[in-house]
Amino acid sequence: MKRLTSSFILIIASMLTLGMLSSCSDKKKDPNARTDTYATGKISFGADESFSPIITEEIEVFHHTYKDATVVPKYMSESEGMNLLLKDSLLMMFTSRDFKKSEYDNLKARNRFPISIKIGYDALAIIVNKHNTDSCICVEDVKRILTGEAKQWKDIYPESASRGEIIVAFDNKTSSTVHYVEDSILGGKPITTPNAFATKNTADVIKYVEENPGAMGIIGSNWLNDKRDTTNLTFNHNIRVMLVAKNAPATWKNSYKPYQGYIYNDKYPFIRSLYALLNDERGRYGLPYGFAQFVIGQRGQMILFKAGLLPAYGNIAIREVKVD
């Protein structure tokens, strides 16, 4: 009797074990299960469109370094990307702002794993048509243009009456560029000039300024560098990049272009921080985290530096260069 009982228990135990193995096997076959690791697999992520030149370069080197990893960017406006990130529809977003405390707390409360990684700094550049000879402008006059107080070039430069209206072009209504202008330049107030409009992307802003003598564009400085110049001291030759002064009046002595050195020593007024914001599963250090770490590593930071941005990490040496 005892032998029969033991045999019965053994059979039941074996059946239960098989059932557990089958259940585990079913889980492994889940087509939606994440399989990426720190340096393998495939993921997509979001990035503000104004950072697309630098993100594209980072991806190219990352793919060359990690052959088993594929990261696919989705370029969009900052507002769209942040909404998707906070709804768990994106695992990572490259943008120009950090998490707000309420956003961070909400993610933590939902058992997510938000991480903020500062990757570097860029600047907002004021660009005009290459035939526009007005080269210097102060912060106060930029405000006057954005609020509609100054609608014509003669309102800033009396000798420029023939240039007509100042038409201000932005990349997108909800981009990081517009948010910076409203939050940091206008002190939290909206752009109210009737002469401002949004194109679809930064490339369209540059094209519009190239084709319209009275235009003024505001774009991220990483779009400007002339790839033939390894010193990052020249910009796109089809437009003119204005020198900007913190205080009026703007002169050649107190005005600066968005060069790395002037971002580093804070002489250029329109500087913003760049972030990789992650919203991944708690305890997971997968491919989104791996790519973000690559960007702040030695090779990733050198890519930022060569593109004319200021890296967040590394030893930076600044030397005065005389440009004739």
CSV table of C-alpha atoms in Angstrom, one decimal:
chain,number,residue,atom,x,y,z
A,1,MET,CA,0.0,0.0,0.0
A,2,LYS,CA,2.8,2.3,0.9
A,3,ARG,CA,4.6,1.6,-2.4
A,4,LEU,CA,1.5,2.5,-4.4
A,5,THR,CA,1.1,5.7,-2.5
A,6,SER,CA,4.7,6.7,-3.2
A,7,SER,CA,4.4,5.9,-6.9
A,8,PHE,CA,1.2,8.0,-7.1
A,9,ILE,CA,3.0,10.9,-5.5
A,10,LEU,CA,5.9,10.6,-7.9
A,11,ILE,CA,3.6,10.6,-10.9
A,12,ILE,CA,1.7,13.7,-9.6
A,13,ALA,CA,5.0,15.5,-8.9
A,14,SER,CA,6.3,14.7,-12.4
A,15,MET,CA,3.1,16.0,-14.0
A,16,LEU,CA,3.3,19.2,-12.0
A,17,THR,CA,6.9,19.7,-13.1
A,18,LEU,CA,6.1,19.1,-16.7
A,19,GLY,CA,3.3,21.7,-16.4
A,20,MET,CA,5.6,24.3,-14.9
A,21,LEU,CA,8.2,23.7,-17.7
A,22,SER,CA,5.4,24.0,-20.3
A,23,SER,CA,4.3,27.3,-18.7
A,24,CYS,CA,7.9,28.6,-18.7
A,25,SER,CA,8.3,27.6,-22.3
A,26,ASP,CA,5.1,29.4,-23.2
A,27,LYS,CA,6.4,32.6,-21.6
A,28,LYS,CA,9.6,32.4,-23.6
A,29,LYS,CA,7.7,32.3,-26.8
A,30,ASP,CA,5.9,35.6,-26.0
A,31,PRO,CA,6.4,37.6,-29.2
A,32,ASN,CA,6.1,40.9,-27.2
A,33,ALA,CA,8.8,40.0,-24.7
A,34,ARG,CA,11.8,42.3,-24.6
A,35,THR,CA,15.1,40.7,-25.7
A,36,ASP,CA,17.4,43.6,-25.9
A,37,THR,CA,20.4,43.9,-23.7
A,38,TYR,CA,22.9,46.7,-22.9
A,39,ALA,CA,24.6,46.3,-26.3
A,40,THR,CA,22.3,44.0,-28.4
A,41,GLY,CA,18.8,43.9,-29.8
A,42,LYS,CA,16.7,46.5,-31.5
A,43,ILE,CA,14.7,49.5,-30.0
A,44,SER,CA,13.3,52.8,-31.2
A,45,PHE,CA,13.5,56.1,-29.3
A,46,GLY,CA,12.3,59.6,-29.6
A,47,ALA,CA,14.4,62.8,-30.2
A,48,ASP,CA,13.5,66.4,-30.7
A,49,GLU,CA,13.9,67.1,-34.4
A,50,SER,CA,16.3,70.0,-33.8
A,51,PHE,CA,18.9,67.5,-32.5
A,52,SER,CA,18.7,65.2,-35.6
A,53,PRO,CA,22.2,66.0,-37.0
A,54,ILE,CA,24.0,65.0,-33.8
A,55,ILE,CA,21.8,62.0,-33.0
A,56,THR,CA,22.3,60.7,-36.6
A,57,GLU,CA,26.1,60.9,-36.1
A,58,GLU,CA,25.9,59.2,-32.7
A,59,ILE,CA,23.9,56.3,-34.1
A,60,GLU,CA,26.3,55.8,-37.0
A,61,VAL,CA,29.3,55.3,-34.7
A,62,PHE,CA,27.2,53.3,-32.2
A,63,HIS,CA,26.1,50.8,-34.9
A,64,HIS,CA,29.7,50.5,-36.1
A,65,THR,CA,30.9,49.7,-32.6
A,66,TYR,CA,28.1,47.4,-31.6
A,67,LYS,CA,27.2,45.2,-34.5
A,68,ASP,CA,24.4,43.3,-32.8
A,69,ALA,CA,22.5,46.5,-31.7
A,70,THR,CA,20.1,48.6,-33.7
A,71,VAL,CA,18.6,51.9,-32.4
A,72,VAL,CA,16.0,53.6,-34.6
A,73,PRO,CA,15.3,57.3,-34.0
A,74,LYS,CA,11.8,58.9,-34.3
A,75,TYR,CA,12.2,62.6,-34.8
A,76,MET,CA,9.3,64.7,-33.4
A,77,SER,CA,8.6,67.8,-31.5
A,78,GLU,CA,9.5,68.0,-27.8
A,79,SER,CA,5.9,68.1,-26.6
A,80,GLU,CA,4.9,65.1,-28.7
A,81,GLY,CA,8.0,63.1,-27.5
A,82,MET,CA,7.5,63.9,-23.8
A,83,ASN,CA,3.8,62.9,-24.0
A,84,LEU,CA,4.7,59.5,-25.5
A,85,LEU,CA,7.5,59.0,-23.0
A,86,LEU,CA,5.3,59.7,-20.0
A,87,LYS,CA,2.6,57.3,-21.4
A,88,ASP,CA,5.2,54.5,-21.6
A,89,SER,CA,5.0,54.6,-25.5
A,90,LEU,CA,8.7,55.6,-25.7
A,91,LEU,CA,11.5,54.2,-23.6
A,92,MET,CA,13.9,57.1,-24.2
A,93,MET,CA,13.7,60.8,-25.4
A,94,PHE,CA,16.5,63.2,-26.3
A,95,THR,CA,15.3,66.7,-25.5
A,96,SER,CA,16.4,70.0,-24.0
A,97,ARG,CA,14.6,69.7,-20.6
A,98,ASP,CA,14.8,67.5,-17.6
A,99,PHE,CA,11.8,65.7,-16.0
A,100,LYS,CA,9.5,67.9,-14.0
A,101,LYS,CA,9.2,66.7,-10.4
A,102,SER,CA,5.6,65.8,-11.0
A,103,GLU,CA,6.5,63.7,-14.0
A,104,TYR,CA,9.3,61.9,-12.2
A,105,ASP,CA,7.2,61.2,-9.2
A,106,ASN,CA,4.3,59.9,-11.3
A,107,LEU,CA,6.6,57.5,-13.1
A,108,LYS,CA,8.1,56.3,-9.9
A,109,ALA,CA,4.6,55.7,-8.4
A,110,ARG,CA,3.8,53.5,-11.4
A,111,ASN,CA,6.8,51.4,-10.7
A,112,ARG,CA,8.7,52.7,-13.7
A,113,PHE,CA,12.4,53.5,-13.7
A,114,PRO,CA,13.0,57.2,-14.9
A,115,ILE,CA,16.6,58.2,-15.4
A,116,SER,CA,17.8,61.7,-16.5
A,117,ILE,CA,21.2,61.9,-18.2
A,118,LYS,CA,22.7,65.2,-19.2
A,119,ILE,CA,24.6,64.7,-22.4
A,120,GLY,CA,25.8,68.2,-23.3
A,121,TYR,CA,25.0,71.8,-24.2
A,122,ASP,CA,24.1,73.6,-27.4
A,123,ALA,CA,22.9,77.1,-28.2
A,124,LEU,CA,20.0,78.7,-30.1
A,125,ALA,CA,21.4,80.6,-33.1
A,126,ILE,CA,19.8,83.7,-34.6
A,127,ILE,CA,20.2,83.4,-38.4
A,128,VAL,CA,19.4,85.9,-41.2
A,129,ASN,CA,19.8,86.0,-45.0
A,130,LYS,CA,23.4,86.2,-46.1
A,131,HIS,CA,22.7,89.5,-47.8
A,132,ASN,CA,21.5,91.0,-44.5
A,133,THR,CA,24.4,93.3,-43.3
A,134,ASP,CA,22.9,93.7,-39.8
A,135,SER,CA,25.3,91.4,-37.9
A,136,CYS,CA,24.8,92.2,-34.2
A,137,ILE,CA,21.7,92.1,-32.0
A,138,CYS,CA,21.1,92.3,-28.2
A,139,VAL,CA,18.8,90.1,-26.2
A,140,GLU,CA,16.4,93.0,-25.5
A,141,ASP,CA,15.9,93.6,-29.2
A,142,VAL,CA,15.3,89.9,-29.8
A,143,LYS,CA,12.5,90.2,-27.2
A,144,ARG,CA,11.1,93.2,-28.9
A,145,ILE,CA,10.9,91.3,-32.2
A,146,LEU,CA,9.3,88.2,-30.6
A,147,THR,CA,6.6,90.3,-28.8
A,148,GLY,CA,5.8,92.4,-31.9
A,149,GLU,CA,7.1,95.7,-30.5
A,150,ALA,CA,9.6,95.7,-33.3
A,151,LYS,CA,8.0,94.5,-36.6
A,152,GLN,CA,10.4,96.0,-39.1
A,153,TRP,CA,14.2,95.9,-39.5
A,154,LYS,CA,14.2,99.7,-39.2
A,155,ASP,CA,12.8,99.4,-35.7
A,156,ILE,CA,16.1,97.8,-34.7
A,157,TYR,CA,18.4,99.3,-37.3
A,158,PRO,CA,17.2,102.7,-38.6
A,159,GLU,CA,19.4,102.5,-41.7
A,160,SER,CA,17.8,99.2,-42.8
A,161,ALA,CA,14.4,100.6,-43.8
A,162,SER,CA,14.7,98.9,-47.2
A,163,ARG,CA,14.7,95.5,-45.7
A,164,GLY,CA,11.1,95.7,-44.7
A,165,GLU,CA,9.3,93.4,-42.2
A,166,ILE,CA,11.0,91.0,-39.9
A,167,ILE,CA,9.5,87.5,-40.5
A,168,VAL,CA,10.5,85.1,-37.8
A,169,ALA,CA,10.6,81.4,-38.7
A,170,PHE,CA,10.6,78.5,-36.2
A,171,ASP,CA,10.9,74.8,-36.7
A,172,ASN,CA,7.7,73.6,-35.0
A,173,LYS,CA,5.0,75.1,-32.7
A,174,THR,CA,5.7,72.6,-29.9
A,175,SER,CA,9.5,72.2,-30.4
A,176,SER,CA,12.2,72.6,-27.8
A,177,THR,CA,13.3,75.8,-29.6
A,178,VAL,CA,9.9,77.5,-29.1
A,179,HIS,CA,9.7,76.3,-25.5
A,180,TYR,CA,13.2,77.8,-24.8
A,181,VAL,CA,12.2,81.1,-26.4
A,182,GLU,CA,9.0,81.4,-24.4
A,183,ASP,CA,10.4,80.1,-21.1
A,184,SER,CA,14.0,81.5,-21.1
A,185,ILE,CA,14.0,84.5,-23.4
A,186,LEU,CA,10.4,85.8,-22.8
A,187,GLY,CA,10.2,84.8,-19.1
A,188,GLY,CA,7.4,82.4,-19.5
A,189,LYS,CA,5.3,84.5,-21.9
A,190,PRO,CA,4.1,83.5,-25.3
A,191,ILE,CA,5.5,84.7,-28.7
A,192,THR,CA,3.0,87.4,-29.7
A,193,THR,CA,4.4,88.9,-32.8
A,194,PRO,CA,2.0,88.5,-35.8
A,195,ASN,CA,5.1,88.0,-38.0
A,196,ALA,CA,6.2,84.6,-36.6
A,197,PHE,CA,5.3,81.3,-38.1
A,198,ALA,CA,6.3,77.6,-37.8
A,199,THR,CA,7.6,75.5,-40.6
A,200,LYS,CA,7.7,71.7,-40.5
A,201,ASN,CA,11.4,71.3,-39.4
A,202,THR,CA,14.7,73.0,-39.0
A,203,ALA,CA,15.8,72.4,-42.6
A,204,ASP,CA,12.7,74.3,-43.8
A,205,VAL,CA,13.7,77.3,-41.5
A,206,ILE,CA,17.1,77.4,-43.0
A,207,LYS,CA,15.7,77.3,-46.5
A,208,TYR,CA,13.2,80.0,-45.8
A,209,VAL,CA,15.9,82.3,-44.5
A,210,GLU,CA,18.2,81.6,-47.5
A,211,GLU,CA,15.4,82.6,-49.8
A,212,ASN,CA,13.9,85.7,-48.0
A,213,PRO,CA,16.1,88.8,-47.3
A,214,GLY,CA,13.9,90.0,-44.5
A,215,ALA,CA,13.7,86.7,-42.6
A,216,MET,CA,15.1,85.8,-39.2
A,217,GLY,CA,15.3,82.2,-38.0
A,218,ILE,CA,15.9,80.7,-34.6
A,219,ILE,CA,17.4,77.2,-34.7
A,220,GLY,CA,19.7,74.8,-32.7
A,221,SER,CA,23.3,75.5,-33.3
A,222,ASN,CA,24.2,71.9,-34.2
A,223,TRP,CA,22.6,72.5,-37.6
A,224,LEU,CA,25.1,75.2,-38.5
A,225,ASN,CA,28.6,73.8,-38.7
A,226,ASP,CA,30.4,73.7,-42.0
A,227,LYS,CA,31.6,70.0,-42.1
A,228,ARG,CA,34.8,71.2,-44.0
A,229,ASP,CA,35.9,73.2,-41.0
A,230,THR,CA,37.4,70.9,-38.3
A,231,THR,CA,37.8,73.9,-35.9
A,232,ASN,CA,34.1,74.6,-35.7
A,233,LEU,CA,34.7,78.3,-36.3
A,234,THR,CA,32.7,78.7,-39.5
A,235,PHE,CA,29.0,78.1,-40.1
A,236,ASN,CA,26.7,77.4,-43.0
A,237,HIS,CA,27.8,79.8,-45.8
A,238,ASN,CA,24.3,80.2,-47.2
A,239,ILE,CA,23.1,82.2,-44.2
A,240,ARG,CA,24.5,84.7,-41.8
A,241,VAL,CA,24.7,83.8,-38.1
A,242,MET,CA,24.1,86.9,-35.9
A,243,LEU,CA,26.3,87.9,-33.0
A,244,VAL,CA,24.3,88.3,-29.8
A,245,ALA,CA,24.9,90.6,-26.9
A,246,LYS,CA,23.5,90.1,-23.4
A,247,ASN,CA,23.3,93.9,-22.9
A,248,ALA,CA,22.4,96.8,-25.2
A,249,PRO,CA,23.7,98.3,-27.3
A,250,ALA,CA,25.1,95.3,-29.3
A,251,THR,CA,28.5,96.0,-30.7
A,252,TRP,CA,31.3,93.8,-32.1
A,253,LYS,CA,33.1,94.0,-28.7
A,254,ASN,CA,30.2,92.7,-26.6
A,255,SER,CA,28.5,90.3,-29.0
A,256,TYR,CA,29.2,86.6,-29.6
A,257,LYS,CA,28.3,83.8,-32.0
A,258,PRO,CA,27.3,80.3,-30.6
A,259,TYR,CA,30.9,78.9,-30.7
A,260,GLN,CA,31.8,76.2,-28.2
A,261,GLY,CA,34.1,78.5,-26.3
A,262,TYR,CA,31.4,81.1,-25.8
A,263,ILE,CA,29.0,78.4,-24.6
A,264,TYR,CA,31.7,77.2,-22.2
A,265,ASN,CA,32.4,80.6,-20.7
A,266,ASP,CA,28.8,81.7,-20.7
A,267,LYS,CA,29.3,84.7,-23.0
A,268,TYR,CA,26.7,83.6,-25.5
A,269,PRO,CA,23.2,84.3,-24.0
A,270,PHE,CA,21.0,81.5,-25.4
A,271,ILE,CA,22.5,78.2,-24.0
A,272,ARG,CA,20.5,75.1,-23.3
A,273,SER,CA,21.2,71.7,-21.7
A,274,LEU,CA,20.6,68.5,-23.6
A,275,TYR,CA,19.2,65.4,-21.9
A,276,ALA,CA,18.6,61.7,-22.6
A,277,LEU,CA,15.4,60.9,-20.6
A,278,LEU,CA,14.7,57.2,-20.0
A,279,ASN,CA,11.5,55.6,-18.8
A,280,ASP,CA,12.2,51.9,-18.8
A,281,GLU,CA,11.1,48.9,-16.7
A,282,ARG,CA,12.4,49.0,-13.1
A,283,GLY,CA,15.7,47.2,-12.8
A,284,ARG,CA,16.2,46.9,-16.6
A,285,TYR,CA,19.4,48.2,-18.1
A,286,GLY,CA,18.7,47.4,-21.7
A,287,LEU,CA,19.6,48.9,-25.0
A,288,PRO,CA,18.1,52.4,-24.3
A,289,TYR,CA,20.4,52.7,-21.3
A,290,GLY,CA,23.3,51.3,-23.3
A,291,PHE,CA,22.9,53.9,-26.1
A,292,ALA,CA,22.6,56.8,-23.6
A,293,GLN,CA,25.8,55.6,-21.8
A,294,PHE,CA,27.6,55.5,-25.2
A,295,VAL,CA,26.6,59.1,-25.9
A,296,ILE,CA,28.1,60.2,-22.5
A,297,GLY,CA,31.2,58.0,-23.0
A,298,GLN,CA,34.5,59.1,-24.5
A,299,ARG,CA,33.5,58.4,-28.2
A,300,GLY,CA,30.0,59.8,-27.9
A,301,GLN,CA,31.2,63.0,-26.2
A,302,MET,CA,33.9,63.5,-28.9
A,303,ILE,CA,31.1,63.3,-31.5
A,304,LEU,CA,29.3,66.1,-29.8
A,305,PHE,CA,32.5,68.1,-29.6
A,306,LYS,CA,33.3,67.7,-33.3
A,307,ALA,CA,29.8,68.7,-34.2
A,308,GLY,CA,30.2,72.1,-32.4
A,309,LEU,CA,28.4,71.3,-29.2
A,310,LEU,CA,29.8,71.4,-25.7
A,311,PRO,CA,30.1,67.9,-24.1
A,312,ALA,CA,28.8,67.4,-20.6
A,313,TYR,CA,31.8,65.3,-19.6
A,314,GLY,CA,35.6,65.3,-20.3
A,315,ASN,CA,38.4,67.8,-19.9
A,316,ILE,CA,37.7,70.9,-22.1
A,317,ALA,CA,40.6,73.2,-23.0
A,318,ILE,CA,39.6,76.6,-24.4
A,319,ARG,CA,42.1,78.7,-26.4
A,320,GLU,CA,41.6,82.1,-27.9
A,321,VAL,CA,41.8,82.0,-31.7
A,322,LYS,CA,42.2,85.1,-33.9
A,323,VAL,CA,40.0,84.9,-37.0
A,324,ASP,CA,40.8,87.4,-39.7
